[in-house]
Amino acid sequence: MGVPEITLTEDKRCLLSKVSSGICLATIPFNFIMLAMGIYIELAVQDKVGLIEGSRNALPAFMVILSFFGLIGNVLGARVCWVIQNLKRREAWKKYLTIFVYISLVIFVCVFVSSMLCFASIASLRKLFGKGILTSMKKYSTDMHKKHIIDVLQIQYKCCGSNGYTDWFNYKIVSKKYLNDDYMTKEEQETFNKHDDNVPFSCCSLKVLRPCINTRVHGTYFKYNYANDLTVYRRGCGDALMNSYKNILNASGAIIVILALIQLALATGTRLLQTGIENLKEEEDSTAYLFPSGAKGGKSGGKGKDDETQNLLGGGDLPDDDIETQKTILGEDLPPPPMTMLASLQNLPPVGSIDDMSVDESFDEVEDDEDFIPPRHSVRYVNEM
C-alpha cells in the first residue's frame, strides 16, 4: 500500500490532528519574524540602493510574500486539522485536508529555498556593493548625488573606499573646473594635478587627535609616517557594509531553517493523517503512509499474469485439481485405442471428402467390432500418439 506503513486507531488519528493543528499555530510567530526581517532587509538595501551595481536582490521581496502566504495557509490548515477529528464532519472536510497537505509541502520547499538564498546572498551582495561603491567613487567629483552618498557612507560606517583607502588613488576627488586660480592657489592646484594619493575629507578618522591629512596621504611631512600615523580609515566600505548585513542575513537564514524544519514536520503529520483517513473503512484501525508503493504492486500483478499465461500454455506448475482436470480433458485416463480401430482409421478417406460420406459407409468395417469407440475419441488418441 505504501511506505512506511503505520497503523492508526481512532484515538491516534484524533491525537495526530490535534498535534498538526498545534504545529500550524507554532509556525505563526516564525512567519511574523520572517516578515519583519524581509521588510528590514528591503528598507536597509533601499537606503543603499545607490551603491548597488547590477540587478537588485529579490530575497527581501521573496521573504515578505512567502511569510504572508505561510501565515494564511497555516491558519487555515490549523482550522482544517482541528475540525477533521470530528467524525460527523470528517467526510466533508477530508478533501480540504488533502489540499492542505500539498500546500504545506509547497510552503516547506519555498521556505527551504529562502533559507538557502539568505546564505547565498552574502557573497552576491558583497560583489554588488563592491561594484556599486567603485562606480559611485568614479563619479564623486562630477555627480553631487553620488558625492553625498559616498560621504555619508564613509562617515556613518567609518570606512574609506571600497576595499580600502588606496582605492581613491585611482579617482579624482576634485573636478577640473575647480582646478584654477579662481578657486585654488597654485600649490593646491599642483597637489591635485600632480599627486594621486588624495582621499575625501569623509575618510578622516575621528579617533586620531592630530589634524587629518587627506591630501598626499603617502607624502612626507614633519613627524608623519603614513605606515604608523595614518589619519584616515583603513577599512573598506564594502567590508563595513557586509559586516552589518552578514549578521542580519545569517540570523534570517537560521530562523528560516527552523521554520523549514517545522513546516516539514507539519507536512509529514498531515500526510499521515490524510492517508489514514482515506484508508479508513468500517473497522476502527487504518493504515497510514507517506509514499505510495504502486510500482511494487504493479510488478507483482504482472508476474501473476505471466504465471497464469504459463499455466495455460502448460509450461507452469498447476494445482492438483487443475492437473486432474487437464488429464481428463486430454483423455489421459481413457484406455488406449484398440488396434482394430487404428486399422479402420487408416482406411478413412481424406478429410476433404468426409462430409460426403455417411456414417454407415465410413464405419461399416468396424460395425461388428466389440471394441469400437466413437470417432471423436479415436481422433484424440491418434493425436496423443
Coordinates of N, CA, C and O in Angstrom, one line a residue, residues 152-217:
V152 N 28.4 60.3 3.2 CA 27.5 59.8 4.3 C 27.9 58.4 4.6 O 28.0 58.0 5.8
L153 N 28.2 57.5 3.6 CA 28.6 56.1 3.9 C 29.9 56.1 4.6 O 30.0 55.3 5.6
Q154 N 30.9 56.8 4.2 CA 32.2 56.7 4.9 C 32.2 57.3 6.3 O 32.9 56.8 7.2
I155 N 31.4 58.3 6.5 CA 31.2 58.8 7.9 C 30.4 57.9 8.8 O 30.8 57.7 9.9
Q156 N 29.3 57.4 8.2 CA 28.4 56.5 9.0 C 29.1 55.2 9.4 O 29.0 54.7 10.5
Y157 N 29.8 54.6 8.4 CA 30.4 53.2 8.7 C 31.9 53.3 9.0 O 32.5 52.3 9.2
K158 N 32.4 54.5 9.1 CA 33.8 54.7 9.5 C 34.7 53.8 8.6 O 35.5 53.0 9.0
C159 N 34.6 54.2 7.3 CA 35.4 53.4 6.3 C 35.9 54.3 5.2 O 35.5 55.5 5.2
C160 N 36.6 53.8 4.3 CA 37.2 54.6 3.2 C 37.4 53.8 2.0 O 38.1 52.8 2.0
G161 N 36.8 54.2 0.8 CA 37.0 53.4 -0.4 C 36.1 52.2 -0.4 O 35.3 51.9 0.5
S162 N 36.3 51.3 -1.4 CA 35.5 50.1 -1.5 C 36.2 49.0 -0.7 O 35.7 48.4 0.2
N163 N 37.5 48.7 -1.0 CA 38.3 47.7 -0.3 C 39.3 48.3 0.6 O 39.9 47.6 1.5
G164 N 39.5 49.7 0.5 CA 40.5 50.4 1.4 C 40.7 51.8 0.9 O 40.2 52.1 -0.2
Y165 N 41.4 52.6 1.6 CA 41.6 54.0 1.3 C 42.4 54.1 0.0 O 42.3 55.1 -0.7
T166 N 43.2 53.2 -0.4 CA 44.0 53.3 -1.6 C 43.2 53.2 -2.9 O 43.7 53.5 -4.0
D167 N 41.9 52.8 -2.8 CA 41.1 52.8 -4.0 C 40.9 54.2 -4.5 O 40.7 54.4 -5.7
W168 N 41.0 55.2 -3.6 CA 40.8 56.6 -4.1 C 41.9 57.1 -4.9 O 41.8 58.1 -5.6
F169 N 43.1 56.4 -4.9 CA 44.2 56.9 -5.7 C 44.0 56.7 -7.2 O 44.7 57.3 -8.0
N170 N 42.9 56.0 -7.5 CA 42.6 55.8 -9.0 C 41.5 56.8 -9.5 O 41.2 56.7 -10.6
Y171 N 41.0 57.6 -8.6 CA 39.9 58.5 -9.0 C 40.2 59.9 -8.5 O 40.9 60.1 -7.5
K172 N 39.7 60.9 -9.2 CA 39.9 62.3 -8.8 C 38.8 62.7 -7.9 O 37.6 62.3 -8.0
I173 N 39.2 63.4 -6.8 CA 38.2 63.8 -5.8 C 37.8 65.3 -6.0 O 36.9 65.8 -5.3
V174 N 38.4 66.0 -7.0 CA 38.1 67.4 -7.2 C 37.9 67.5 -8.7 O 38.7 67.0 -9.5
S175 N 36.8 68.2 -9.1 CA 36.5 68.4 -10.5 C 37.5 69.4 -11.2 O 38.1 70.3 -10.5
K176 N 37.7 69.2 -12.4 CA 38.7 70.0 -13.2 C 38.3 71.5 -13.2 O 39.2 72.4 -13.3
K177 N 37.0 71.7 -13.2 CA 36.6 73.1 -13.3 C 37.0 73.9 -12.0 O 36.9 75.2 -12.1
Y178 N 37.4 73.3 -11.0 CA 37.8 74.0 -9.7 C 39.3 74.0 -9.6 O 39.8 74.7 -8.7
L179 N 40.0 73.4 -10.6 CA 41.5 73.5 -10.5 C 42.0 74.7 -11.3 O 42.6 74.6 -12.4
N180 N 41.7 75.9 -10.8 CA 42.2 77.1 -11.5 C 42.4 78.2 -10.4 O 42.1 77.9 -9.2
D181 N 42.8 79.3 -10.8 CA 43.1 80.4 -9.9 C 41.9 80.9 -9.2 O 42.0 81.6 -8.1
D182 N 40.8 80.7 -9.7 CA 39.6 81.3 -9.1 C 39.2 80.5 -7.8 O 38.5 81.1 -7.0
Y183 N 39.6 79.3 -7.7 CA 39.2 78.5 -6.6 C 40.4 78.0 -5.7 O 40.2 77.7 -4.5
M184 N 41.6 77.9 -6.3 CA 42.7 77.3 -5.5 C 44.0 78.1 -5.8 O 44.1 78.8 -6.8
T185 N 44.8 78.0 -4.8 CA 46.2 78.5 -5.0 C 47.0 77.6 -5.9 O 46.6 76.5 -6.2
K186 N 48.1 78.1 -6.3 CA 49.0 77.3 -7.2 C 49.4 76.0 -6.5 O 49.5 75.0 -7.1
E187 N 49.7 76.1 -5.2 CA 50.2 75.0 -4.5 C 49.1 73.9 -4.4 O 49.3 72.7 -4.6
E188 N 47.9 74.3 -4.2 CA 46.7 73.4 -4.1 C 46.4 72.8 -5.4 O 46.2 71.6 -5.5
Q189 N 46.6 73.6 -6.5 CA 46.3 73.0 -7.8 C 47.4 72.0 -8.2 O 47.1 71.0 -8.8
E190 N 48.6 72.2 -7.8 CA 49.7 71.3 -8.0 C 49.4 70.0 -7.2 O 49.7 68.9 -7.7
T191 N 48.9 70.1 -6.0 CA 48.6 68.9 -5.2 C 47.6 68.0 -5.9 O 47.8 66.8 -6.0
F192 N 46.5 68.5 -6.4 CA 45.5 67.7 -7.1 C 45.8 67.3 -8.5 O 45.3 66.3 -9.0
N193 N 46.7 68.1 -9.1 CA 47.1 67.8 -10.5 C 48.2 66.7 -10.6 O 48.2 65.8 -11.5
K194 N 49.2 66.9 -9.8 CA 50.4 66.0 -9.9 C 50.4 64.8 -9.0 O 51.2 63.9 -9.2
H195 N 49.6 64.8 -8.0 CA 49.6 63.8 -7.0 C 48.2 63.1 -6.9 O 47.2 63.7 -7.0
D196 N 48.3 61.8 -6.8 CA 47.1 61.0 -6.9 C 46.7 60.4 -5.5 O 45.6 59.8 -5.3
D197 N 47.6 60.5 -4.5 CA 47.3 59.9 -3.2 C 46.5 60.9 -2.3 O 46.8 61.3 -1.2
N198 N 45.2 61.2 -2.9 CA 44.3 62.1 -2.1 C 43.0 61.3 -1.9 O 42.6 60.5 -2.7
V199 N 42.4 61.6 -0.7 CA 41.1 61.0 -0.3 C 40.2 62.1 0.1 O 40.6 63.1 0.6
P200 N 38.9 61.8 0.1 CA 37.9 62.9 0.6 C 38.0 63.1 2.1 O 38.5 62.2 2.8
F201 N 37.5 64.2 2.5 CA 37.6 64.5 3.9 C 36.8 63.5 4.8 O 37.0 63.3 6.0
S202 N 35.8 62.9 4.2 CA 34.9 62.0 4.9 C 35.7 60.7 5.3 O 35.2 59.9 6.1
C203 N 36.9 60.5 4.8 CA 37.7 59.4 5.2 C 38.5 59.6 6.5 O 39.1 58.7 7.0
C204 N 38.5 60.9 6.9 CA 39.3 61.2 8.1 C 38.7 60.5 9.3 O 37.5 60.5 9.6
S205 N 39.7 59.9 10.1 CA 39.3 59.1 11.3 C 39.0 60.0 12.4 O 39.8 61.0 12.7
L206 N 38.0 59.7 13.2 CA 37.6 60.5 14.3 C 38.4 60.1 15.6 O 38.3 60.8 16.6
K207 N 39.2 59.0 15.5 CA 39.9 58.5 16.6 C 41.4 59.1 16.6 O 42.1 58.7 17.5
V208 N 41.7 59.9 15.7 CA 43.0 60.5 15.6 C 43.0 61.9 16.1 O 42.2 62.7 15.6
L209 N 43.9 62.3 17.0 CA 43.9 63.7 17.6 C 44.5 64.7 16.6 O 44.0 65.8 16.6
R210 N 45.5 64.3 15.9 CA 46.2 65.3 15.1 C 45.4 65.7 13.9 O 44.5 64.9 13.5
P211 N 45.6 66.8 13.3 CA 44.8 67.2 12.1 C 44.9 66.2 11.0 O 45.9 65.5 10.8
C212 N 43.8 66.0 10.3 CA 43.7 65.0 9.3 C 44.5 65.3 8.1 O 44.4 66.5 7.6
I213 N 45.2 64.4 7.6 CA 46.0 64.5 6.3 C 45.3 63.7 5.3 O 45.4 62.5 5.2
N214 N 44.5 64.3 4.4 CA 43.7 63.6 3.4 C 44.2 63.9 2.0 O 43.7 63.3 1.0
T215 N 45.2 64.8 1.9 CA 45.8 65.0 0.6 C 47.3 64.6 0.7 O 47.9 64.9 1.7
R216 N 47.8 64.0 -0.4 CA 49.1 63.4 -0.4 C 49.3 62.6 0.9 O 50.2 62.8 1.7
V217 N 48.4 61.6 1.0 CA 48.4 60.7 2.2 C 49.7 60.0 2.4 O 50.2 59.8 3.5

